[in-house]
PDB file of C-alpha atoms in Angstrom:
ATOM      1  CA  UNK A   1    -114.679 115.572-204.968  1.00 42.00           C
ATOM      2  CA  UNK A   2    -118.226 114.758-205.002  1.00 39.00           C
ATOM      3  CA  UNK A   3    -120.460 115.293-201.949  1.00 37.00           C
ATOM      4  CA  UNK A   4    -122.016 111.926-200.700  1.00 41.00           C
ATOM      5  CA  UNK A   5    -125.530 112.717-200.509  1.00 38.00           C
ATOM      6  CA  UNK A   6    -128.990 111.188-199.167  1.00 35.00           C
ATOM      7  CA  UNK A   7    -129.061 108.612-202.431  1.00 34.00           C
ATOM      8  CA  UNK A   8    -131.240 105.987-201.299  1.00 35.00           C
ATOM      9  CA  UNK A   9    -130.310 103.356-203.366  1.00 35.00           C
ATOM     10  CA  UNK A  10    -132.093 100.194-204.020  1.00 32.00           C
ATOM     11  CA  UNK A  11    -129.512  98.103-203.020  1.00 34.00           C
ATOM     12  CA  UNK A  12    -129.474  94.294-203.207  1.00 33.00           C
ATOM     13  CA  UNK A  13    -126.412  91.429-202.311  1.00 33.00           C
ATOM     14  CA  UNK A  14    -125.422  88.954-204.599  1.00 32.00           C
ATOM     15  CA  UNK A  15    -126.429  85.467-203.362  1.00 33.00           C
ATOM     16  CA  UNK A  16    -123.104  84.158-202.405  1.00 35.00           C
ATOM     17  CA  UNK A  17    -121.074  87.142-201.842  1.00 37.00           C
ATOM     18  CA  UNK A  18    -119.079  87.500-198.862  1.00 39.00           C
ATOM     19  CA  UNK A  19    -115.743  88.561-197.379  1.00 36.00           C
ATOM     20  CA  UNK A  20    -112.965  86.795-195.624  1.00 35.00           C
ATOM     21  CA  UNK A  21    -113.279  86.877-191.941  1.00 37.00           C
ATOM     22  CA  UNK A  22    -110.362  87.535-190.027  1.00 35.00           C
ATOM     23  CA  UNK A  23    -110.089  86.631-186.392  1.00 37.00           C
ATOM     24  CA  UNK A  24    -108.160  89.478-183.856  1.00 38.00           C
ATOM     25  CA  UNK A  25    -105.194  87.746-184.079  1.00 40.00           C
ATOM     26  CA  UNK A  26    -105.172  87.556-187.826  1.00 42.00           C
ATOM     27  CA  UNK A  27    -105.810  84.089-188.575  1.00 43.00           C
ATOM     28  CA  UNK A  28    -107.861  82.763-191.338  1.00 42.00           C
ATOM     29  CA  UNK A  29    -111.854  82.462-190.417  1.00 46.00           C
ATOM     30  CA  UNK A  30    -114.841  81.026-192.496  1.00 47.00           C
ATOM     31  CA  UNK A  31    -115.976  82.922-195.082  1.00 56.00           C
ATOM     32  CA  UNK A  32    -119.160  85.136-194.460  1.00 61.00           C
ATOM     33  CA  UNK A  33    -121.002  83.675-197.079  1.00 54.00           C
ATOM     34  CA  UNK A  34    -125.166  83.665-197.972  1.00 52.00           C
ATOM     35  CA  UNK A  35    -126.327  80.311-197.653  1.00 47.00           C
ATOM     36  CA  UNK A  36    -127.695  78.391-200.456  1.00 46.00           C
ATOM     37  CA  UNK A  37    -131.130  79.523-201.827  1.00 46.00           C
ATOM     38  CA  UNK A  38    -130.743  82.813-199.534  1.00 49.00           C
ATOM     39  CA  UNK A  39    -131.905  85.310-202.099  1.00 51.00           C
ATOM     40  CA  UNK A  40    -130.208  89.285-202.324  1.00 56.00           C
ATOM     41  CA  UNK A  41    -132.458  91.503-200.268  1.00 71.00           C
ATOM     42  CA  UNK A  42    -133.343  95.041-199.481  1.00 85.00           C
ATOM     43  CA  UNK A  43    -132.034  96.368-196.448  1.00 93.00           C
ATOM     44  CA  UNK A  44    -134.823  97.061-194.081  1.00 94.00           C
ATOM     45  CA  UNK A  45    -134.074  97.409-190.237  1.00 96.00           C
ATOM     46  CA  UNK A  46    -130.804  97.161-188.923  1.00 98.00           C
ATOM     47  CA  UNK A  47    -129.813  97.251-184.945  1.00 98.00           C
ATOM     48  CA  UNK A  48    -126.205  98.629-184.438  1.00 98.00           C
ATOM     49  CA  UNK A  49    -124.345  98.255-180.934  1.00 98.00           C
ATOM     50  CA  UNK A  50    -122.894 101.536-179.838  1.00 98.00           C
ATOM     51  CA  UNK A  51    -120.154 101.400-176.884  1.00 96.00           C
ATOM     52  CA  UNK A  52    -118.857 104.014-174.850  1.00 94.00           C
ATOM     53  CA  UNK A  53    -115.815 105.175-176.179  1.00 95.00           C
ATOM     54  CA  UNK A  54    -115.302 107.565-179.294  1.00 95.00           C
ATOM     55  CA  UNK A  55    -113.151 105.367-181.817  1.00 96.00           C
ATOM     56  CA  UNK A  56    -116.007 103.173-181.809  1.00 97.00           C
ATOM     57  CA  UNK A  57    -118.527 105.775-182.222  1.00 97.00           C
ATOM     58  CA  UNK A  58    -116.543 106.674-185.462  1.00 97.00           C
ATOM     59  CA  UNK A  59    -116.860 103.808-186.726  1.00 98.00           C
ATOM     60  CA  UNK A  60    -120.643 103.745-186.444  1.00 98.00           C
ATOM     61  CA  UNK A  61    -121.027 107.080-187.642  1.00 98.00           C
ATOM     62  CA  UNK A  62    -119.719 106.275-190.904  1.00 98.00           C
ATOM     63  CA  UNK A  63    -121.375 102.961-191.184  1.00 98.00           C
ATOM     64  CA  UNK A  64    -124.948 104.245-190.177  1.00 98.00           C
ATOM     65  CA  UNK A  65    -124.848 107.087-192.550  1.00 98.00           C
ATOM     66  CA  UNK A  66    -123.500 104.806-195.382  1.00 98.00           C
ATOM     67  CA  UNK A  67    -126.237 102.496-194.888  1.00 98.00           C
ATOM     68  CA  UNK A  68    -129.136 105.153-194.542  1.00 97.00           C
ATOM     69  CA  UNK A  69    -127.863 107.554-197.344  1.00 96.00           C
ATOM     70  CA  UNK A  70    -126.443 104.645-199.736  1.00 96.00           C
ATOM     71  CA  UNK A  71    -128.634 101.537-198.703  1.00 96.00           C
ATOM     72  CA  UNK A  72    -132.025 102.867-197.695  1.00 95.00           C
ATOM     73  CA  UNK A  73    -131.362 101.044-194.284  1.00 97.00           C
ATOM     74  CA  UNK A  74    -133.374 101.617-191.037  1.00 97.00           C
ATOM     75  CA  UNK A  75    -130.781 102.160-188.893  1.00 98.00           C
ATOM     76  CA  UNK A  76    -131.122 101.832-185.154  1.00 98.00           C
ATOM     77  CA  UNK A  77    -128.723 101.881-181.782  1.00 98.00           C
ATOM     78  CA  UNK A  78    -128.181 100.401-178.790  1.00 98.00           C
ATOM     79  CA  UNK A  79    -125.942 102.148-176.856  1.00 97.00           C
ATOM     80  CA  UNK A  80    -124.806  99.633-174.264  1.00 96.00           C
ATOM     81  CA  UNK A  81    -121.490  97.895-172.267  1.00 93.00           C
ATOM     82  CA  UNK A  82    -119.200  95.933-174.926  1.00 93.00           C
ATOM     83  CA  UNK A  83    -120.864  92.682-172.479  1.00 93.00           C
ATOM     84  CA  UNK A  84    -123.885  93.592-172.806  1.00 96.00           C
ATOM     85  CA  UNK A  85    -123.585  94.198-176.682  1.00 97.00           C
ATOM     86  CA  UNK A  86    -122.276  90.336-177.053  1.00 97.00           C
ATOM     87  CA  UNK A  87    -125.469  88.911-174.669  1.00 97.00           C
ATOM     88  CA  UNK A  88    -127.639  91.054-177.325  1.00 97.00           C
ATOM     89  CA  UNK A  89    -125.748  89.959-180.449  1.00 96.00           C
ATOM     90  CA  UNK A  90    -126.466  86.189-179.325  1.00 95.00           C
ATOM     91  CA  UNK A  91    -129.737  86.700-179.133  1.00 96.00           C
ATOM     92  CA  UNK A  92    -130.485  88.699-182.084  1.00 96.00           C
ATOM     93  CA  UNK A  93    -131.543  92.064-180.581  1.00 97.00           C
ATOM     94  CA  UNK A  94    -128.472  93.401-182.113  1.00 98.00           C
ATOM     95  CA  UNK A  95    -126.867  93.001-185.530  1.00 98.00           C
ATOM     96  CA  UNK A  96    -123.589  93.828-185.406  1.00 98.00           C
ATOM     97  CA  UNK A  97    -120.335  95.032-183.109  1.00 98.00           C
ATOM     98  CA  UNK A  98    -118.068  97.456-185.189  1.00 98.00           C
ATOM     99  CA  UNK A  99    -115.208  97.610-183.038  1.00 97.00           C
ATOM    100  CA  UNK A 100    -114.388  94.506-180.756  1.00 96.00           C
ATOM    101  CA  UNK A 101    -110.979  94.672-178.038  1.00 94.00           C
ATOM    102  CA  UNK A 102    -110.814  90.375-177.899  1.00 90.00           C
ATOM    103  CA  UNK A 103    -113.076  88.902-176.161  1.00 92.00           C
ATOM    104  CA  UNK A 104    -111.600  85.570-176.407  1.00 90.00           C
ATOM    105  CA  UNK A 105    -114.090  83.823-174.293  1.00 92.00           C
ATOM    106  CA  UNK A 106    -116.995  85.636-175.920  1.00 96.00           C
ATOM    107  CA  UNK A 107    -115.885  84.390-179.174  1.00 96.00           C
ATOM    108  CA  UNK A 108    -115.344  80.827-177.442  1.00 96.00           C
ATOM    109  CA  UNK A 109    -119.143  80.974-176.016  1.00 97.00           C
ATOM    110  CA  UNK A 110    -120.856  82.435-179.156  1.00 97.00           C
ATOM    111  CA  UNK A 111    -119.176  81.825-182.227  1.00 97.00           C
ATOM    112  CA  UNK A 112    -117.312  78.598-181.022  1.00 97.00           C
ATOM    113  CA  UNK A 113    -119.247  76.837-179.279  1.00 97.00           C
ATOM    114  CA  UNK A 114    -123.295  78.268-179.470  1.00 97.00           C
ATOM    115  CA  UNK A 115    -122.453  79.478-182.837  1.00 97.00           C
ATOM    116  CA  UNK A 116    -124.931  82.296-182.918  1.00 97.00           C
ATOM    117  CA  UNK A 117    -122.360  85.132-184.148  1.00 97.00           C
ATOM    118  CA  UNK A 118    -119.139  84.966-186.862  1.00 97.00           C
ATOM    119  CA  UNK A 119    -116.582  86.478-187.158  1.00 97.00           C
ATOM    120  CA  UNK A 120    -116.690  89.693-189.720  1.00 97.00           C
ATOM    121  CA  UNK A 121    -113.435  90.907-190.594  1.00 96.00           C
ATOM    122  CA  UNK A 122    -110.668  92.928-189.231  1.00 97.00           C
ATOM    123  CA  UNK A 123    -111.675  97.156-188.943  1.00 97.00           C
ATOM    124  CA  UNK A 124    -107.952  98.125-190.059  1.00 96.00           C
ATOM    125  CA  UNK A 125    -107.326  99.686-186.747  1.00 95.00           C
ATOM    126  CA  UNK A 126    -104.454  98.649-184.140  1.00 93.00           C
ATOM    127  CA  UNK A 127    -105.661  98.544-181.002  1.00 94.00           C
ATOM    128  CA  UNK A 128    -102.934  99.082-178.059  1.00 94.00           C
ATOM    129  CA  UNK A 129    -103.856  99.362-174.566  1.00 96.00           C
ATOM    130  CA  UNK A 130    -101.101 100.387-171.570  1.00 97.00           C
ATOM    131  CA  UNK A 131    -100.064 102.516-168.621  1.00 98.00           C
ATOM    132  CA  UNK A 132     -99.509 106.630-169.560  1.00 98.00           C
ATOM    133  CA  UNK A 133     -97.946 109.116-167.902  1.00 98.00           C
ATOM    134  CA  UNK A 134     -98.252 113.310-169.297  1.00 98.00           C
ATOM    135  CA  UNK A 135     -94.778 113.564-171.318  1.00 98.00           C
ATOM    136  CA  UNK A 136     -93.831 116.624-168.460  1.00 98.00           C
ATOM    137  CA  UNK A 137     -93.682 113.908-165.983  1.00 98.00           C
ATOM    138  CA  UNK A 138     -91.156 111.457-168.363  1.00 97.00           C
ATOM    139  CA  UNK A 139     -88.883 114.612-168.822  1.00 97.00           C
ATOM    140  CA  UNK A 140     -88.467 115.374-165.279  1.00 97.00           C
ATOM    141  CA  UNK A 141     -88.436 111.940-163.549  1.00 98.00           C
ATOM    142  CA  UNK A 142     -87.035 110.057-166.518  1.00 96.00           C
ATOM    143  CA  UNK A 143     -87.046 106.559-164.641  1.00 97.00           C
ATOM    144  CA  UNK A 144     -90.657 106.729-164.241  1.00 97.00           C
ATOM    145  CA  UNK A 145     -91.028 105.198-167.804  1.00 96.00           C
ATOM    146  CA  UNK A 146     -90.362 101.294-166.126  1.00 97.00           C
ATOM    147  CA  UNK A 147     -92.997  99.801-164.152  1.00 97.00           C
ATOM    148  CA  UNK A 148     -90.275  99.197-161.399  1.00 96.00           C
ATOM    149  CA  UNK A 149     -89.685 102.414-160.632  1.00 97.00           C
ATOM    150  CA  UNK A 150     -93.160 103.201-159.802  1.00 97.00           C
ATOM    151  CA  UNK A 151     -92.971 102.004-156.565  1.00 96.00           C
ATOM    152  CA  UNK A 152     -90.747 105.125-155.520  1.00 96.00           C
ATOM    153  CA  UNK A 153     -93.059 107.510-156.531  1.00 97.00           C
ATOM    154  CA  UNK A 154     -96.150 106.057-155.256  1.00 97.00           C
ATOM    155  CA  UNK A 155     -96.367 109.507-152.957  1.00 97.00           C
ATOM    156  CA  UNK A 156     -96.179 111.363-155.629  1.00 97.00           C
ATOM    157  CA  UNK A 157     -99.639 110.259-157.008  1.00 98.00           C
ATOM    158  CA  UNK A 158    -101.377 110.245-153.648  1.00 97.00           C
ATOM    159  CA  UNK A 159    -104.627 112.152-153.984  1.00 97.00           C
ATOM    160  CA  UNK A 160    -107.546 112.700-151.631  1.00 96.00           C
ATOM    161  CA  UNK A 161    -109.451 109.589-153.367  1.00 96.00           C
ATOM    162  CA  UNK A 162    -106.404 107.393-153.129  1.00 97.00           C
ATOM    163  CA  UNK A 163    -105.479 108.151-149.800  1.00 96.00           C
ATOM    164  CA  UNK A 164    -102.043 106.504-148.729  1.00 96.00           C
ATOM    165  CA  UNK A 165    -101.536 104.776-151.843  1.00 98.00           C
ATOM    166  CA  UNK A 166    -100.979 106.188-155.252  1.00 98.00           C
ATOM    167  CA  UNK A 167    -103.992 107.101-157.813  1.00 98.00           C
ATOM    168  CA  UNK A 168    -104.069 105.246-160.853  1.00 98.00           C
ATOM    169  CA  UNK A 169    -106.628 106.566-163.225  1.00 98.00           C
ATOM    170  CA  UNK A 170    -109.012 104.610-165.171  1.00 97.00           C
ATOM    171  CA  UNK A 171    -111.610 105.638-167.584  1.00 94.00           C
ATOM    172  CA  UNK A 172    -114.976 104.284-167.614  1.00 92.00           C
ATOM    173  CA  UNK A 173    -116.011 101.242-165.161  1.00 93.00           C
ATOM    174  CA  UNK A 174    -117.573  98.790-167.666  1.00 90.00           C
ATOM    175  CA  UNK A 175    -114.101  98.855-169.815  1.00 90.00           C
ATOM    176  CA  UNK A 176    -112.498  95.429-169.393  1.00 85.00           C
ATOM    177  CA  UNK A 177    -109.280  96.323-168.034  1.00 93.00           C
ATOM    178  CA  UNK A 178    -106.096  94.325-165.685  1.00 95.00           C
ATOM    179  CA  UNK A 179    -105.094  96.982-163.700  1.00 97.00           C
ATOM    180  CA  UNK A 180    -106.152  96.111-160.335  1.00 97.00           C
ATOM    181  CA  UNK A 181    -104.807  92.780-161.077  1.00 97.00           C
ATOM    182  CA  UNK A 182    -101.964  94.127-162.727  1.00 97.00           C
ATOM    183  CA  UNK A 183    -101.337  96.517-159.683  1.00 98.00           C
ATOM    184  CA  UNK A 184    -101.072  93.930-157.341  1.00 97.00           C
ATOM    185  CA  UNK A 185     -99.210  91.051-158.758  1.00 97.00           C
ATOM    186  CA  UNK A 186     -96.469  93.524-159.692  1.00 97.00           C
ATOM    187  CA  UNK A 187     -96.471  94.729-155.703  1.00 97.00           C
ATOM    188  CA  UNK A 188     -97.725  98.419-156.159  1.00 98.00           C
ATOM    189  CA  UNK A 189     -99.336 100.535-153.808  1.00 98.00           C
ATOM    190  CA  UNK A 190    -101.739 102.094-156.207  1.00 98.00           C
ATOM    191  CA  UNK A 191    -105.417 102.285-155.822  1.00 98.00           C
ATOM    192  CA  UNK A 192    -107.061 102.316-159.263  1.00 98.00           C
ATOM    193  CA  UNK A 193    -109.918 105.472-159.734  1.00 98.00           C
ATOM    194  CA  UNK A 194    -112.080 105.596-162.285  1.00 97.00           C
ATOM    195  CA  UNK A 195    -112.863 108.889-163.989  1.00 97.00           C
ATOM    196  CA  UNK A 196    -116.562 107.412-164.935  1.00 95.00           C
ATOM    197  CA  UNK A 197    -116.294 107.889-168.842  1.00 95.00           C
ATOM    198  CA  UNK A 198    -113.556 108.104-171.669  1.00 94.00           C
ATOM    199  CA  UNK A 199    -114.553 112.311-172.130  1.00 94.00           C
ATOM    200  CA  UNK A 200    -113.171 112.456-168.150  1.00 96.00           C
ATOM    201  CA  UNK A 201    -110.101 110.620-169.241  1.00 97.00           C
ATOM    202  CA  UNK A 202    -108.979 112.580-171.805  1.00 96.00           C
ATOM    203  CA  UNK A 203    -109.596 115.812-169.633  1.00 97.00           C
ATOM    204  CA  UNK A 204    -107.496 114.183-166.866  1.00 97.00           C
ATOM    205  CA  UNK A 205    -104.201 114.418-169.146  1.00 98.00           C
ATOM    206  CA  UNK A 206    -104.798 117.382-171.222  1.00 97.00           C
ATOM    207  CA  UNK A 207    -105.155 118.907-167.728  1.00 97.00           C
ATOM    208  CA  UNK A 208    -102.670 117.416-165.811  1.00 98.00           C
ATOM    209  CA  UNK A 209    -100.009 118.110-169.058  1.00 98.00           C
ATOM    210  CA  UNK A 210    -101.235 121.901-169.353  1.00 97.00           C
ATOM    211  CA  UNK A 211    -100.872 122.150-165.279  1.00 98.00           C
ATOM    212  CA  UNK A 212     -97.783 120.029-164.503  1.00 98.00           C
ATOM    213  CA  UNK A 213     -99.593 117.662-161.910  1.00 98.00           C
ATOM    214  CA  UNK A 214     -98.495 114.245-161.296  1.00 98.00           C
ATOM    215  CA  UNK A 215    -100.754 111.395-163.585  1.00 98.00           C
ATOM    216  CA  UNK A 216    -100.465 107.846-164.078  1.00 98.00           C
ATOM    217  CA  UNK A 217    -103.604 106.062-165.965  1.00 98.00           C
ATOM    218  CA  UNK A 218    -104.963 103.505-168.338  1.00 96.00           C
ATOM    219  CA  UNK A 219    -104.772 104.545-172.142  1.00 96.00           C
ATOM    220  CA  UNK A 220    -104.898 103.279-175.609  1.00 94.00           C
ATOM    221  CA  UNK A 221    -104.928 103.767-179.446  1.00 94.00           C
ATOM    222  CA  UNK A 222    -106.730 104.787-181.711  1.00 94.00           C
ATOM    223  CA  UNK A 223    -107.562 107.665-179.848  1.00 94.00           C
ATOM    224  CA  UNK A 224    -106.917 111.322-181.683  1.00 93.00           C
ATOM    225  CA  UNK A 225    -105.693 112.496-178.230  1.00 94.00           C
ATOM    226  CA  UNK A 226    -102.706 111.049-179.180  1.00 90.00           C
ATOM    227  CA  UNK A 227    -101.871 113.320-181.881  1.00 86.00           C
ATOM    228  CA  UNK A 228    -102.647 116.573-179.534  1.00 90.00           C
ATOM    229  CA  UNK A 229    -100.388 115.215-176.715  1.00 94.00           C
ATOM    230  CA  UNK A 230     -97.641 112.435-176.927  1.00 94.00           C
ATOM    231  CA  UNK A 231     -98.687 110.463-173.608  1.00 97.00           C
ATOM    232  CA  UNK A 232     -95.233 108.715-172.365  1.00 97.00           C
ATOM    233  CA  UNK A 233     -95.733 105.029-172.012  1.00 97.00           C
ATOM    234  CA  UNK A 234     -94.762 102.812-168.634  1.00 97.00           C
ATOM    235  CA  UNK A 235     -92.970  99.584-169.787  1.00 97.00           C
ATOM    236  CA  UNK A 236     -94.717  97.062-167.880  1.00 97.00           C
ATOM    237  CA  UNK A 237     -93.835  93.334-167.972  1.00 97.00           C
ATOM    238  CA  UNK A 238     -93.798  92.315-171.778  1.00 96.00           C
ATOM    239  CA  UNK A 239     -97.214  90.447-173.377  1.00 96.00           C
ATOM    240  CA  UNK A 240     -96.553  86.985-174.433  1.00 96.00           C
ATOM    241  CA  UNK A 241     -99.176  84.709-175.529  1.00 93.00           C
ATOM    242  CA  UNK A 242    -101.530  83.401-172.427  1.00 93.00           C
ATOM    243  CA  UNK A 243     -99.729  85.333-170.375  1.00 95.00           C
ATOM    244  CA  UNK A 244    -103.125  87.035-169.629  1.00 92.00           C
ATOM    245  CA  UNK A 245    -105.078  83.918-169.586  1.00 90.00           C
ATOM    246  CA  UNK A 246    -105.624  84.110-165.774  1.00 93.00           C
ATOM    247  CA  UNK A 247    -107.141  87.481-165.157  1.00 89.00           C
ATOM    248  CA  UNK A 248    -106.235  87.145-161.471  1.00 94.00           C
ATOM    249  CA  UNK A 249    -102.718  86.148-162.021  1.00 96.00           C
ATOM    250  CA  UNK A 250    -101.904  88.783-164.881  1.00 96.00           C
ATOM    251  CA  UNK A 251     -98.651  90.263-164.459  1.00 96.00           C
ATOM    252  CA  UNK A 252     -97.615  91.145-168.260  1.00 97.00           C
ATOM    253  CA  UNK A 253     -98.690  94.295-170.627  1.00 97.00           C
ATOM    254  CA  UNK A 254    -101.664  94.055-172.862  1.00 96.00           C
ATOM    255  CA  UNK A 255    -102.309  92.402-175.863  1.00 92.00           C
ATOM    256  CA  UNK A 256    -101.946  94.207-179.029  1.00 93.00           C
ATOM    257  CA  UNK A 257    -105.329  94.209-181.012  1.00 92.00           C
ATOM    258  CA  UNK A 258    -106.014  93.651-184.435  1.00 94.00           C
ATOM    259  CA  UNK A 259    -109.471  95.237-183.901  1.00 96.00           C
ATOM    260  CA  UNK A 260    -112.583  93.478-185.872  1.00 97.00           C
ATOM    261  CA  UNK A 261    -116.319  93.271-186.079  1.00 98.00           C
ATOM    262  CA  UNK A 262    -118.873  90.499-185.052  1.00 98.00           C
ATOM    263  CA  UNK A 263    -122.309  89.778-186.528  1.00 98.00           C
ATOM    264  CA  UNK A 264    -125.121  87.800-185.617  1.00 98.00           C
ATOM    265  CA  UNK A 265    -124.750  84.677-187.557  1.00 97.00           C
ATOM    266  CA  UNK A 266    -128.546  85.009-188.889  1.00 96.00           C
ATOM    267  CA  UNK A 267    -127.632  88.610-189.841  1.00 97.00           C
ATOM    268  CA  UNK A 268    -124.303  87.951-191.036  1.00 96.00           C
ATOM    269  CA  UNK A 269    -126.207  85.264-193.684  1.00 95.00           C
ATOM    270  CA  UNK A 270    -129.398  86.570-194.448  1.00 93.00           C
ATOM    271  CA  UNK A 271    -128.408  88.420-197.670  1.00 93.00           C
ATOM    272  CA  UNK A 272    -128.659  91.967-196.084  1.00 95.00           C
ATOM    273  CA  UNK A 273    -126.464  94.445-197.900  1.00 96.00           C
ATOM    274  CA  UNK A 274    -125.483  96.065-194.697  1.00 97.00           C
ATOM    275  CA  UNK A 275    -123.848  92.805-193.514  1.00 97.00           C
ATOM    276  CA  UNK A 276    -121.467  93.308-196.472  1.00 96.00           C
ATOM    277  CA  UNK A 277    -121.489  96.859-196.234  1.00 97.00           C
ATOM    278  CA  UNK A 278    -120.048  95.929-192.447  1.00 98.00           C
ATOM    279  CA  UNK A 279    -117.753  92.998-193.563  1.00 97.00           C
ATOM    280  CA  UNK A 280    -115.880  94.996-196.337  1.00 97.00           C
ATOM    281  CA  UNK A 281    -115.549  98.201-193.981  1.00 98.00           C
ATOM    282  CA  UNK A 282    -111.782  98.568-193.532  1.00 98.00           C
ATOM    283  CA  UNK A 283    -109.933 101.741-192.390  1.00 97.00           C
ATOM    284  CA  UNK A 284    -106.896 103.323-190.523  1.00 96.00           C
ATOM    285  CA  UNK A 285    -105.901 104.905-187.185  1.00 94.00           C
ATOM    286  CA  UNK A 286    -105.779 108.122-188.792  1.00 94.00           C
ATOM    287  CA  UNK A 287    -109.023 107.644-190.585  1.00 96.00           C
ATOM    288  CA  UNK A 288    -111.148 107.046-187.403  1.00 96.00           C
ATOM    289  CA  UNK A 289    -109.216 109.099-185.459  1.00 94.00           C
ATOM    290  CA  UNK A 290    -110.367 112.193-188.304  1.00 96.00           C
ATOM    291  CA  UNK A 291    -113.743 111.205-187.255  1.00 97.00           C
ATOM    292  CA  UNK A 292    -113.461 110.620-183.527  1.00 95.00           C
ATOM    293  CA  UNK A 293    -111.637 114.012-183.217  1.00 94.00           C
ATOM    294  CA  UNK A 294    -114.929 115.560-184.620  1.00 96.00           C
ATOM    295  CA  UNK A 295    -117.093 114.142-182.451  1.00 96.00           C
ATOM    296  CA  UNK A 296    -115.499 114.999-179.584  1.00 93.00           C
ATOM    297  CA  UNK A 297    -115.683 118.444-180.447  1.00 92.00           C
ATOM    298  CA  UNK A 298    -118.878 118.366-180.802  1.00 95.00           C
ATOM    299  CA  UNK A 299    -119.499 117.806-184.310  1.00 97.00           C
ATOM    300  CA  UNK A 300    -123.057 115.660-185.157  1.00 98.00           C
ATOM    301  CA  UNK A 301    -122.450 112.305-186.422  1.00 98.00           C
ATOM    302  CA  UNK A 302    -123.846 112.960-189.432  1.00 98.00           C
ATOM    303  CA  UNK A 303    -121.902 116.011-190.271  1.00 98.00           C
ATOM    304  CA  UNK A 304    -118.705 114.468-189.112  1.00 98.00           C
ATOM    305  CA  UNK A 305    -119.201 111.018-191.372  1.00 98.00           C
ATOM    306  CA  UNK A 306    -120.201 113.214-194.332  1.00 98.00           C
ATOM    307  CA  UNK A 307    -116.700 115.144-193.858  1.00 98.00           C
ATOM    308  CA  UNK A 308    -114.632 112.065-193.835  1.00 98.00           C
ATOM    309  CA  UNK A 309    -116.725 110.527-196.481  1.00 98.00           C
ATOM    310  CA  UNK A 310    -116.375 113.537-198.854  1.00 97.00           C
ATOM    311  CA  UNK A 311    -113.090 113.584-198.748  1.00 97.00           C
ATOM    312  CA  UNK A 312    -112.354 109.734-199.002  1.00 97.00           C
ATOM    313  CA  UNK A 313    -114.486 108.233-202.166  1.00 96.00           C
ATOM    314  CA  UNK A 314    -112.376 106.122-203.267  1.00 96.00           C
ATOM    315  CA  UNK A 315    -112.213 104.395-199.823  1.00 96.00           C
ATOM    316  CA  UNK A 316    -115.609 103.913-199.251  1.00 97.00           C
ATOM    317  CA  UNK A 317    -116.756 102.878-202.460  1.00 96.00           C
ATOM    318  CA  UNK A 318    -115.012  99.712-201.937  1.00 96.00           C
ATOM    319  CA  UNK A 319    -117.226  98.727-199.012  1.00 97.00           C
ATOM    320  CA  UNK A 320    -120.203  99.248-201.021  1.00 95.00           C
ATOM    321  CA  UNK A 321    -122.161  95.831-201.954  1.00 92.00           C
ATOM    322  CA  UNK A 322    -122.069  94.814-205.491  1.00 78.00           C
ATOM    323  CA  UNK A 323    -125.344  96.016-206.602  1.00 71.00           C
ATOM    324  CA  UNK A 324    -125.154  99.363-204.510  1.00 64.00           C
TER     325      UNK A 324
END
């Protein structure tokens, strides 16, 4: 198979080319198509958001590498929380968010009302959020996998940080979660404690399984750790559309997501080849996890991206603009 090299090509986007952008729930959205009279252009500078989880960083590594080496773009990265990325997308200081988990309120504000952003298609990744325990706990306490039985195991999860309550472990405090409201509304005597980062949450689950320590926490897929440790999901009240509409009253499981991409409207319709690359980008959870595992292990982003791209040329060639 061919190696991806530094073939910085003169890349132009055909006027009128575009992809059907899909919303997170899979319903049609307007095509992202350059306005009449917009001429194809060289790539120039592209600013991409980087949100703090390794799956997002896997998307970024691959898109950034292709934008630089195949399209000749000058790619800049803005590392920030999800909410900040939406604000900067709106003011034009960020061109694209590469992995969006829902954010219906932001979509309504920035896409529907202010019309400064557009949906840029699905990533192909299926996003699932939930409550989990390490596998050893499900074997030793088989009924712990129902939320109703967490009440009788409160003492098991007490820590110095949670005091008289059970500890519920979350990761990065900037993540948008329902856990505090869920705990309150389900009548559970638990306290949310933050590890501070995704890496720390991963290590906490690893240690809990290796040392047979009790742990209850938030986790999600796609995430490469799930191919190493088969975390066991806690069954929460079933999700139904609208059950989480009021963040303070929510008492249902998390919504499953078809993850998507969001672009600044001017960037999306500008004729930039990078805009079309992002719109065309689509891969699987397994694809993302391959790159994410390497990143977590310390592999440099370009090396991790190149490794995956070398093995999947038929896939990424489909993402390239017509003249690339």
